[in-house]
C-alpha cells in the first residue's frame, strides 16, 4: 500500500517499542480501523444480584467479601496515585515521565468531569509539541490510550498532533503498523503532516493505490488547507490531468474549504481561480454546499447574476444539491442553463432525484420538455415509456328542469 514508508523517519529501534494498539474509528475518520474483539462486559441479572445480597445478609461477612473489599481499597489507592501523578504532570513544565504520562491518559479518558478530561488531554498535546518529546513517549501514550479505551475522536486528534509535531517518526510508523490499522492511522495522521510538511504528505499520498487515495484524499486536503489555501490550490493544479479530468478532487477541496473558512471566503477563492474546469468545479461545489444549507439565499444570489458561465456553474451546483429536497424545482432551474452539455448533466441529476420522489410527475414533466430519451435512460436507468394519457372524467348529465 505504501511505496516508500520504510525510508521515512528515524530508525524505529526495538520492536517492543512499537507494540500495536487498537485505534477505534472516529466519526470524522476516513476508514474503519478495527482491532481484536474485546471481551463483552459481564452484566449480572437482577434476580441473581438479589440472591447474592440475601446470602450475604443471612450468612454474614464472608472471605469473598473481605477479598473484594481489599481489592476495592487497592483500586482506590491506585486511582489516587494516578490522580496524583496527573495533577503533578499538569503542573510540571519539563519532560513527563512514564507515571505522569499514564496518569494524564487515565484522566483524559476516564475523568468524570469534561473539564478535567480536557485539561489532561491538553497537557498531553502540549508535551507532544515540546522539543524534548521522544518516540518512546509517543508509544507509551499510544499504549496507555489503547489500554484505557480512548475513543475515536481522541485518536484522531492525537494522531494529527503526532503528524504535525514529529512527522518523520509518525510517517515511519506506517511501515510497521498492522495492516488492519494502516488506513485508519494514515487518515488521522496525514493531515497533521500536511499542515507542516506538505511535500512529505503528498509524497506518501502519491505512493498509495488509487482506492486508498480516494478514501484518504479528503484528509490530505484538510491538512493542506491548514498549511495554507495556496498550498492546497497549487497541489490541485499540479496533480490534475486535464486530458482525463475528474471533477471530484476539486469538489472535495472546495467543500473542505467551506467547512474550514466559510462560504464567503470559498466563493472569493473560487472567483479568483484561472478560467478552466478546475475553477468550474470549485464554483459549482461552493453553490452545491450553499444550496444544501441555505437554498433560498443561494437562489437569490443566482437570480442576481447576469447570464454568464458563472451563472450556469452556480445553477449546476445548486441543482445538484437541491434536487435531493425538491426534484421538480431542481429540474426547472437546470433547464435554464444555457450551455448544452452542462444543462444535460444537470437535468440528468435532477431527474434522477425527481423520479425517485414522484415517478409519474417526473415522467409527465420529461414528456412536456421534449428531451432526448437517452437523457431519461441516463437519469433513471430505465428506457423511456410515455405515461398513459389521463382519462377524462365522464360528463355528468345536466339535471332536468322541474315540470
CSV table of C-alpha atoms in Angstrom, one decimal:
chain,number,residue,atom,x,y,z
A,1,UNK,CA,0.0,0.0,0.0
A,2,UNK,CA,2.9,2.4,0.7
A,3,UNK,CA,5.8,2.7,-1.7
A,4,UNK,CA,8.4,4.4,0.4
A,5,UNK,CA,7.3,4.4,4.1
A,6,UNK,CA,10.3,2.4,5.2
A,7,UNK,CA,12.6,5.2,4.0
A,8,UNK,CA,10.9,7.9,6.0
A,9,UNK,CA,11.8,9.0,9.6
A,10,UNK,CA,14.3,8.0,12.1
A,11,UNK,CA,15.3,4.4,12.8
A,12,UNK,CA,12.5,2.7,14.6
A,13,UNK,CA,14.7,1.0,17.2
A,14,UNK,CA,13.5,-2.0,19.3
A,15,UNK,CA,10.3,-3.8,18.1
A,16,UNK,CA,8.9,-3.8,21.6
A,17,UNK,CA,8.5,0.0,21.5
A,18,UNK,CA,6.2,-0.3,18.5
A,19,UNK,CA,3.7,-2.7,20.0
A,20,UNK,CA,0.5,-2.3,18.0
A,21,UNK,CA,-2.6,-0.7,19.6
A,22,UNK,CA,-6.2,-0.7,18.6
A,23,UNK,CA,-7.4,2.6,17.1
A,24,UNK,CA,-11.2,3.0,17.3
A,25,UNK,CA,-13.0,4.6,14.3
A,26,UNK,CA,-13.6,8.3,14.7
A,27,UNK,CA,-16.8,9.9,13.4
A,28,UNK,CA,-14.6,12.2,11.3
A,29,UNK,CA,-12.3,9.4,10.2
A,30,UNK,CA,-11.9,8.0,6.8
A,31,UNK,CA,-11.8,4.3,7.1
A,32,UNK,CA,-12.5,1.6,9.6
A,33,UNK,CA,-9.7,0.8,12.0
A,34,UNK,CA,-10.8,-2.2,13.9
A,35,UNK,CA,-8.7,-4.2,16.3
A,36,UNK,CA,-9.1,-7.5,18.1
A,37,UNK,CA,-12.6,-8.2,19.6
A,38,UNK,CA,-12.9,-7.1,23.2
A,39,UNK,CA,-14.5,-9.3,25.8
A,40,UNK,CA,-18.1,-8.3,26.4
A,41,UNK,CA,-18.9,-6.7,29.8
A,42,UNK,CA,-20.5,-9.1,32.3
A,43,UNK,CA,-23.8,-7.8,33.5
A,44,UNK,CA,-25.5,-9.9,36.2
A,45,UNK,CA,-29.2,-10.5,36.1
A,46,UNK,CA,-31.3,-8.6,38.7
A,47,UNK,CA,-32.5,-11.8,40.3
A,48,UNK,CA,-29.0,-13.2,40.7
A,49,UNK,CA,-27.9,-10.0,42.4
A,50,UNK,CA,-30.8,-10.1,44.9
A,51,UNK,CA,-30.0,-13.7,45.8
A,52,UNK,CA,-26.3,-12.8,46.4
A,53,UNK,CA,-27.3,-9.9,48.6
A,54,UNK,CA,-29.7,-12.1,50.6
A,55,UNK,CA,-27.0,-14.7,51.1
A,56,UNK,CA,-24.6,-12.1,52.4
A,57,UNK,CA,-27.2,-10.8,54.8
A,58,UNK,CA,-28.1,-14.3,56.0
A,59,UNK,CA,-24.6,-15.8,56.4
A,60,UNK,CA,-22.8,-12.7,57.5
A,61,UNK,CA,-19.4,-11.4,56.1
A,62,UNK,CA,-17.6,-14.0,54.0
A,63,UNK,CA,-14.0,-14.4,53.0
A,64,UNK,CA,-15.1,-13.4,49.5
A,65,UNK,CA,-16.4,-10.1,50.7
A,66,UNK,CA,-13.2,-9.4,52.6
A,67,UNK,CA,-11.2,-10.0,49.4
A,68,UNK,CA,-13.5,-7.8,47.4
A,69,UNK,CA,-13.1,-5.0,50.0
A,70,UNK,CA,-9.3,-5.3,49.9
A,71,UNK,CA,-9.3,-5.2,46.1
A,72,UNK,CA,-11.6,-2.1,46.1
A,73,UNK,CA,-9.2,-0.4,48.5
A,74,UNK,CA,-6.3,-1.3,46.2
A,75,UNK,CA,-8.1,0.1,43.2
A,76,UNK,CA,-9.0,3.3,45.1
A,77,UNK,CA,-5.3,3.6,46.1
A,78,UNK,CA,-4.2,3.1,42.5
A,79,UNK,CA,-6.7,5.7,41.3
A,80,UNK,CA,-5.5,8.2,43.9
A,81,UNK,CA,-1.9,7.5,42.8
A,82,UNK,CA,-2.8,8.1,39.1
A,83,UNK,CA,-4.7,11.2,40.0
A,84,UNK,CA,-1.7,12.5,42.0
A,85,UNK,CA,0.6,11.8,39.0
A,86,UNK,CA,-1.8,13.5,36.7
A,87,UNK,CA,-2.0,16.5,39.0
A,88,UNK,CA,1.8,16.7,39.2
A,89,UNK,CA,2.0,16.4,35.4
A,90,UNK,CA,-0.4,19.3,34.9
A,91,UNK,CA,1.9,21.5,37.0
A,92,UNK,CA,5.1,20.2,35.5
A,93,UNK,CA,6.6,22.0,32.5
A,94,UNK,CA,9.5,19.8,31.9
A,95,UNK,CA,9.5,16.3,30.2
A,96,UNK,CA,6.9,13.9,31.6
A,97,UNK,CA,7.9,10.6,33.0
A,98,UNK,CA,6.1,7.3,32.5
A,99,UNK,CA,4.0,7.5,35.6
A,100,UNK,CA,2.9,11.1,34.7
A,101,UNK,CA,2.0,10.1,31.2
A,102,UNK,CA,0.0,7.2,32.4
A,103,UNK,CA,-1.8,9.4,34.9
A,104,UNK,CA,-2.6,12.0,32.3
A,105,UNK,CA,-4.0,9.4,29.9
A,106,UNK,CA,-6.3,8.0,32.6
A,107,UNK,CA,-7.6,11.4,33.4
A,108,UNK,CA,-8.0,12.3,29.7
A,109,UNK,CA,-10.1,9.2,29.1
A,110,UNK,CA,-11.8,8.4,32.3
A,111,UNK,CA,-12.2,11.6,34.4
A,112,UNK,CA,-15.9,12.2,35.3
A,113,UNK,CA,-15.5,16.0,34.6
A,114,UNK,CA,-15.2,17.0,31.0
A,115,UNK,CA,-13.1,20.0,32.1
A,116,UNK,CA,-10.6,17.6,33.8
A,117,UNK,CA,-10.5,15.4,30.7
A,118,UNK,CA,-9.9,18.4,28.5
A,119,UNK,CA,-7.1,19.7,30.8
A,120,UNK,CA,-5.4,16.4,30.9
A,121,UNK,CA,-5.5,15.9,27.1
A,122,UNK,CA,-4.3,19.5,26.5
A,123,UNK,CA,-1.3,18.7,28.7
A,124,UNK,CA,-0.6,15.6,26.5
A,125,UNK,CA,-0.8,17.7,23.4
A,126,UNK,CA,1.5,20.3,25.0
A,127,UNK,CA,4.0,17.6,25.7
A,128,UNK,CA,3.9,16.4,22.1
A,129,UNK,CA,4.8,19.9,20.9
A,130,UNK,CA,7.8,20.1,23.2
A,131,UNK,CA,11.3,19.8,21.6
A,132,UNK,CA,12.1,17.1,24.2
A,133,UNK,CA,9.2,14.8,23.1
A,134,UNK,CA,10.6,11.4,22.2
A,135,UNK,CA,9.5,8.4,20.3
A,136,UNK,CA,9.3,6.4,23.5
A,137,UNK,CA,6.9,8.9,25.0
A,138,UNK,CA,4.8,8.6,21.9
A,139,UNK,CA,4.5,4.9,22.0
A,140,UNK,CA,3.8,4.9,25.8
A,141,UNK,CA,0.9,7.4,25.2
A,142,UNK,CA,-0.5,5.2,22.4
A,143,UNK,CA,-0.3,2.1,24.6
A,144,UNK,CA,-2.0,3.8,27.5
A,145,UNK,CA,-4.7,5.2,25.3
A,146,UNK,CA,-5.4,1.8,23.9
A,147,UNK,CA,-5.4,0.2,27.4
A,148,UNK,CA,-7.8,2.8,28.8
A,149,UNK,CA,-10.2,2.7,25.8
A,150,UNK,CA,-9.6,6.1,24.2
A,151,UNK,CA,-12.4,6.9,21.7
A,152,UNK,CA,-12.0,7.6,18.0
A,153,UNK,CA,-12.1,11.4,18.4
A,154,UNK,CA,-9.2,11.3,20.8
A,155,UNK,CA,-7.2,9.1,18.5
A,156,UNK,CA,-7.9,11.4,15.6
A,157,UNK,CA,-6.6,14.4,17.5
A,158,UNK,CA,-3.6,12.6,18.9
A,159,UNK,CA,-2.6,11.2,15.5
A,160,UNK,CA,-2.9,14.6,13.9
A,161,UNK,CA,-0.8,16.1,16.6
A,162,UNK,CA,1.9,13.4,16.2
A,163,UNK,CA,2.0,14.0,12.4
A,164,UNK,CA,2.2,17.8,13.0
A,165,UNK,CA,4.9,17.7,15.8
A,166,UNK,CA,7.0,14.7,14.7
A,167,UNK,CA,6.2,14.0,11.1
A,168,UNK,CA,9.3,11.8,10.4
A,169,UNK,CA,8.5,9.4,13.3
A,170,UNK,CA,4.8,9.3,12.6
A,171,UNK,CA,5.3,8.6,8.9
A,172,UNK,CA,7.9,5.9,9.7
A,173,UNK,CA,5.3,4.2,11.8
A,174,UNK,CA,3.3,3.5,8.6
A,175,UNK,CA,5.9,0.9,7.6
A,176,UNK,CA,5.5,-1.1,10.8
A,177,UNK,CA,1.8,-0.7,11.7
A,178,UNK,CA,-0.5,-3.7,11.5
A,179,UNK,CA,-2.2,-3.6,8.0
A,180,UNK,CA,-5.6,-3.7,9.7
A,181,UNK,CA,-4.9,-0.3,11.3
A,182,UNK,CA,-2.9,1.2,8.4
A,183,UNK,CA,-5.7,3.2,6.7
A,184,UNK,CA,-7.3,4.5,9.9
A,185,UNK,CA,-4.0,5.7,11.3
A,186,UNK,CA,-3.0,7.2,8.0
A,187,UNK,CA,-6.3,9.1,7.7
A,188,UNK,CA,-5.9,10.5,11.1
A,189,UNK,CA,-2.2,11.4,10.8
A,190,UNK,CA,-1.7,12.6,7.2
A,191,UNK,CA,-3.5,16.0,7.7
A,192,UNK,CA,-1.1,16.7,10.6
A,193,UNK,CA,1.9,16.0,8.4
A,194,UNK,CA,0.4,18.1,5.6
A,195,UNK,CA,-0.1,21.0,7.9
A,196,UNK,CA,3.6,21.4,8.5
A,197,UNK,CA,5.3,19.5,5.6
A,198,UNK,CA,3.1,19.4,2.6
A,199,UNK,CA,5.5,17.7,0.3
A,200,UNK,CA,6.2,14.8,2.7
A,201,UNK,CA,2.4,14.2,2.9
A,202,UNK,CA,1.9,14.5,-0.8
A,203,UNK,CA,4.8,12.0,-1.4
A,204,UNK,CA,3.2,9.5,0.9
A,205,UNK,CA,-0.2,10.0,-0.7
A,206,UNK,CA,1.2,9.5,-4.2
A,207,UNK,CA,2.5,6.1,-3.2
A,208,UNK,CA,-0.9,4.8,-2.2
A,209,UNK,CA,-3.1,2.7,-4.5
A,210,UNK,CA,-6.0,4.6,-6.1
A,211,UNK,CA,-8.7,3.1,-3.9
A,212,UNK,CA,-6.9,4.2,-0.7
A,213,UNK,CA,-6.2,7.6,-2.2
A,214,UNK,CA,-9.9,8.1,-2.9
A,215,UNK,CA,-10.7,7.4,0.8
A,216,UNK,CA,-7.8,9.4,2.3
A,217,UNK,CA,-7.8,12.4,-0.2
A,218,UNK,CA,-10.2,14.5,2.0
A,219,UNK,CA,-8.0,14.2,5.0
A,220,UNK,CA,-4.9,15.2,2.9
A,221,UNK,CA,-6.7,18.3,1.7
A,222,UNK,CA,-7.8,19.2,5.2
A,223,UNK,CA,-4.1,19.3,6.2
A,224,UNK,CA,-3.0,21.2,3.1
A,225,UNK,CA,-5.7,23.8,3.9
A,226,UNK,CA,-4.4,24.0,7.5
A,227,UNK,CA,-1.0,24.7,6.0
A,228,UNK,CA,-2.2,27.3,3.5
A,229,UNK,CA,-5.0,27.6,1.0
A,230,UNK,CA,-2.5,28.4,-1.7
A,231,UNK,CA,-0.6,25.2,-1.0
A,232,UNK,CA,-3.8,23.2,-1.4
A,233,UNK,CA,-4.7,25.0,-4.6
A,234,UNK,CA,-1.3,24.6,-6.1
A,235,UNK,CA,-1.4,20.9,-5.3
A,236,UNK,CA,-4.7,20.5,-7.0
A,237,UNK,CA,-3.5,22.2,-10.2
A,238,UNK,CA,-0.2,20.3,-10.2
A,239,UNK,CA,-1.9,16.9,-9.7
A,240,UNK,CA,-4.8,17.3,-12.1
A,241,UNK,CA,-4.8,15.6,-15.5
A,242,UNK,CA,-6.9,17.9,-17.7
A,243,UNK,CA,-6.9,15.4,-20.5
A,244,UNK,CA,-8.8,12.9,-18.3
A,245,UNK,CA,-10.4,15.4,-16.0
A,246,UNK,CA,-12.0,14.2,-12.8
A,247,UNK,CA,-14.1,16.9,-11.0
A,248,UNK,CA,-14.3,15.1,-7.6
A,249,UNK,CA,-10.9,16.2,-6.1
A,250,UNK,CA,-11.6,19.9,-6.7
A,251,UNK,CA,-15.1,19.4,-5.5
A,252,UNK,CA,-13.7,17.9,-2.3
A,253,UNK,CA,-11.2,20.7,-1.8
A,254,UNK,CA,-13.9,23.4,-2.2
A,255,UNK,CA,-16.2,21.7,0.3
A,256,UNK,CA,-13.4,21.3,2.8
A,257,UNK,CA,-12.6,25.0,2.4
A,258,UNK,CA,-16.2,25.9,3.1
A,259,UNK,CA,-16.1,23.9,6.3
A,260,UNK,CA,-12.8,25.4,7.3
A,261,UNK,CA,-13.2,29.0,6.3
A,262,UNK,CA,-16.8,29.6,5.4
A,263,UNK,CA,-18.8,30.1,2.2
A,264,UNK,CA,-17.9,33.7,1.5
A,265,UNK,CA,-14.2,33.0,1.6
A,266,UNK,CA,-14.7,30.0,-0.6
A,267,UNK,CA,-16.6,32.0,-3.2
A,268,UNK,CA,-13.9,34.6,-3.3
A,269,UNK,CA,-11.3,32.0,-3.6
A,270,UNK,CA,-13.1,30.2,-6.5
A,271,UNK,CA,-13.7,33.6,-8.2
A,272,UNK,CA,-10.0,34.3,-8.4
A,273,UNK,CA,-9.0,30.9,-9.9
A,274,UNK,CA,-8.0,30.9,-13.5
A,275,UNK,CA,-10.7,30.0,-16.1
A,276,UNK,CA,-11.0,26.3,-16.8
A,277,UNK,CA,-12.5,23.1,-15.5
A,278,UNK,CA,-10.9,23.4,-12.0
A,279,UNK,CA,-12.5,26.8,-11.5
A,280,UNK,CA,-15.8,25.5,-12.7
A,281,UNK,CA,-15.7,22.6,-10.3
A,282,UNK,CA,-14.8,24.8,-7.4
A,283,UNK,CA,-17.6,27.3,-8.2
A,284,UNK,CA,-20.2,24.6,-8.6
A,285,UNK,CA,-19.1,22.9,-5.4
A,286,UNK,CA,-19.5,26.1,-3.4
A,287,UNK,CA,-23.0,26.6,-4.7
A,288,UNK,CA,-23.8,23.0,-4.0
A,289,UNK,CA,-22.9,23.5,-0.4
A,290,UNK,CA,-24.8,26.7,-0.3
A,291,UNK,CA,-27.9,25.1,-1.9
A,292,UNK,CA,-27.9,22.3,0.7
A,293,UNK,CA,-27.5,24.7,3.7
A,294,UNK,CA,-29.5,27.8,2.7
A,295,UNK,CA,-31.2,27.3,-0.7
A,296,UNK,CA,-33.2,30.5,-0.5
A,297,UNK,CA,-30.1,32.7,-0.3
A,298,UNK,CA,-28.3,30.6,-2.8
A,299,UNK,CA,-31.1,31.0,-5.4
A,300,UNK,CA,-31.3,34.8,-4.7
A,301,UNK,CA,-27.6,35.1,-5.5
A,302,UNK,CA,-28.1,33.2,-8.7
A,303,UNK,CA,-31.1,35.4,-9.7
A,304,UNK,CA,-29.0,38.5,-9.2
A,305,UNK,CA,-26.4,37.2,-11.8
A,306,UNK,CA,-26.4,38.2,-15.4
A,307,UNK,CA,-26.4,35.3,-17.9
A,308,UNK,CA,-22.8,34.0,-17.8
A,309,UNK,CA,-20.6,31.0,-17.4
A,310,UNK,CA,-20.5,31.6,-13.7
A,311,UNK,CA,-24.3,31.7,-13.5
A,312,UNK,CA,-24.5,28.4,-15.4
A,313,UNK,CA,-22.0,26.8,-13.0
A,314,UNK,CA,-23.8,28.2,-10.0
A,315,UNK,CA,-27.1,26.7,-11.2
A,316,UNK,CA,-25.3,23.4,-11.9
A,317,UNK,CA,-24.0,23.2,-8.3
A,318,UNK,CA,-27.3,24.4,-6.7
A,319,UNK,CA,-29.5,21.9,-8.6
A,320,UNK,CA,-27.2,19.0,-7.8
A,321,UNK,CA,-27.7,19.6,-4.1
A,322,UNK,CA,-31.3,20.9,-4.0
A,323,UNK,CA,-32.6,18.0,-6.2
A,324,UNK,CA,-32.4,15.8,-3.1
A,325,UNK,CA,-35.0,18.1,-1.4
A,326,UNK,CA,-37.2,19.1,-4.4
A,327,UNK,CA,-36.6,17.4,-7.7
A,328,UNK,CA,-39.3,19.3,-9.6
A,329,UNK,CA,-37.8,22.7,-8.7
A,330,UNK,CA,-34.3,21.4,-9.5
A,331,UNK,CA,-35.4,20.3,-12.9
A,332,UNK,CA,-36.9,23.8,-13.6
A,333,UNK,CA,-33.7,25.5,-12.7
A,334,UNK,CA,-31.4,23.0,-14.5
A,335,UNK,CA,-33.4,23.7,-17.7
A,336,UNK,CA,-32.4,27.4,-17.8
A,337,UNK,CA,-28.6,26.6,-18.1
A,338,UNK,CA,-27.6,27.9,-21.4
A,339,UNK,CA,-24.6,25.6,-22.1
A,340,UNK,CA,-25.9,22.4,-23.6
A,341,UNK,CA,-23.5,19.9,-22.2
A,342,UNK,CA,-23.7,21.4,-18.7
A,343,UNK,CA,-27.5,21.6,-18.9
A,344,UNK,CA,-27.9,17.9,-19.9
A,345,UNK,CA,-25.8,16.8,-17.0
A,346,UNK,CA,-27.7,19.0,-14.5
A,347,UNK,CA,-31.0,17.8,-15.9
A,348,UNK,CA,-30.0,14.1,-15.6
A,349,UNK,CA,-29.0,14.6,-12.0
A,350,UNK,CA,-32.2,16.5,-11.2
A,351,UNK,CA,-34.4,13.9,-13.0
A,352,UNK,CA,-32.7,11.1,-11.0
A,353,UNK,CA,-34.0,12.6,-7.8
A,354,UNK,CA,-37.3,13.7,-9.2
A,355,UNK,CA,-38.0,10.2,-10.4
A,356,UNK,CA,-37.3,8.8,-7.0
A,357,UNK,CA,-39.6,11.3,-5.4
A,358,UNK,CA,-42.5,11.1,-7.8
A,359,UNK,CA,-42.1,8.8,-10.8
A,360,UNK,CA,-45.4,9.8,-12.5
A,361,UNK,CA,-44.9,13.5,-12.2
A,362,UNK,CA,-41.3,13.2,-13.4
A,363,UNK,CA,-42.4,11.3,-16.5
A,364,UNK,CA,-45.0,13.9,-17.3
A,365,UNK,CA,-42.6,16.8,-16.9
A,366,UNK,CA,-40.0,15.0,-19.0
A,367,UNK,CA,-42.5,14.4,-21.8
A,368,UNK,CA,-43.6,18.1,-21.7
A,369,UNK,CA,-40.0,19.2,-22.0
A,370,UNK,CA,-39.4,17.2,-25.2
A,371,UNK,CA,-35.9,16.0,-24.1
A,372,UNK,CA,-33.9,13.1,-25.6
A,373,UNK,CA,-34.8,9.6,-24.5
A,374,UNK,CA,-31.2,8.9,-23.8
A,375,UNK,CA,-31.3,11.5,-21.0
A,376,UNK,CA,-34.2,9.7,-19.3
A,377,UNK,CA,-32.2,6.4,-19.6
A,378,UNK,CA,-29.2,8.1,-18.0
A,379,UNK,CA,-31.3,9.7,-15.2
A,380,UNK,CA,-33.4,6.7,-14.3
A,381,UNK,CA,-31.6,3.6,-15.7
A,382,UNK,CA,-34.9,2.7,-17.4
A,383,UNK,CA,-35.9,3.0,-21.1
A,384,UNK,CA,-38.3,5.8,-21.7
A,385,UNK,CA,-42.0,5.0,-21.8
A,386,UNK,CA,-44.6,7.7,-22.3
A,387,UNK,CA,-47.0,7.9,-19.4
A,388,UNK,CA,-50.6,6.8,-20.2
A,389,UNK,CA,-52.9,9.6,-21.1
A,390,UNK,CA,-55.1,10.8,-18.3
A,391,UNK,CA,-58.6,9.7,-18.9
A,392,UNK,CA,-61.2,12.4,-18.9
A,393,UNK,CA,-63.8,12.2,-16.2
A,394,UNK,CA,-67.3,11.3,-17.6
A,395,UNK,CA,-69.5,14.3,-18.0
A,396,UNK,CA,-72.4,14.3,-15.6
A,397,UNK,CA,-75.8,14.7,-17.2
A,398,UNK,CA,-77.4,18.0,-16.7
A,399,UNK,CA,-80.2,18.0,-14.2
A,400,UNK,CA,-83.6,18.1,-15.8
A,401,UNK,CA,-85.7,21.1,-15.0
A,402,UNK,CA,-88.7,20.7,-12.8
A,403,UNK,CA,-92.0,20.3,-14.6
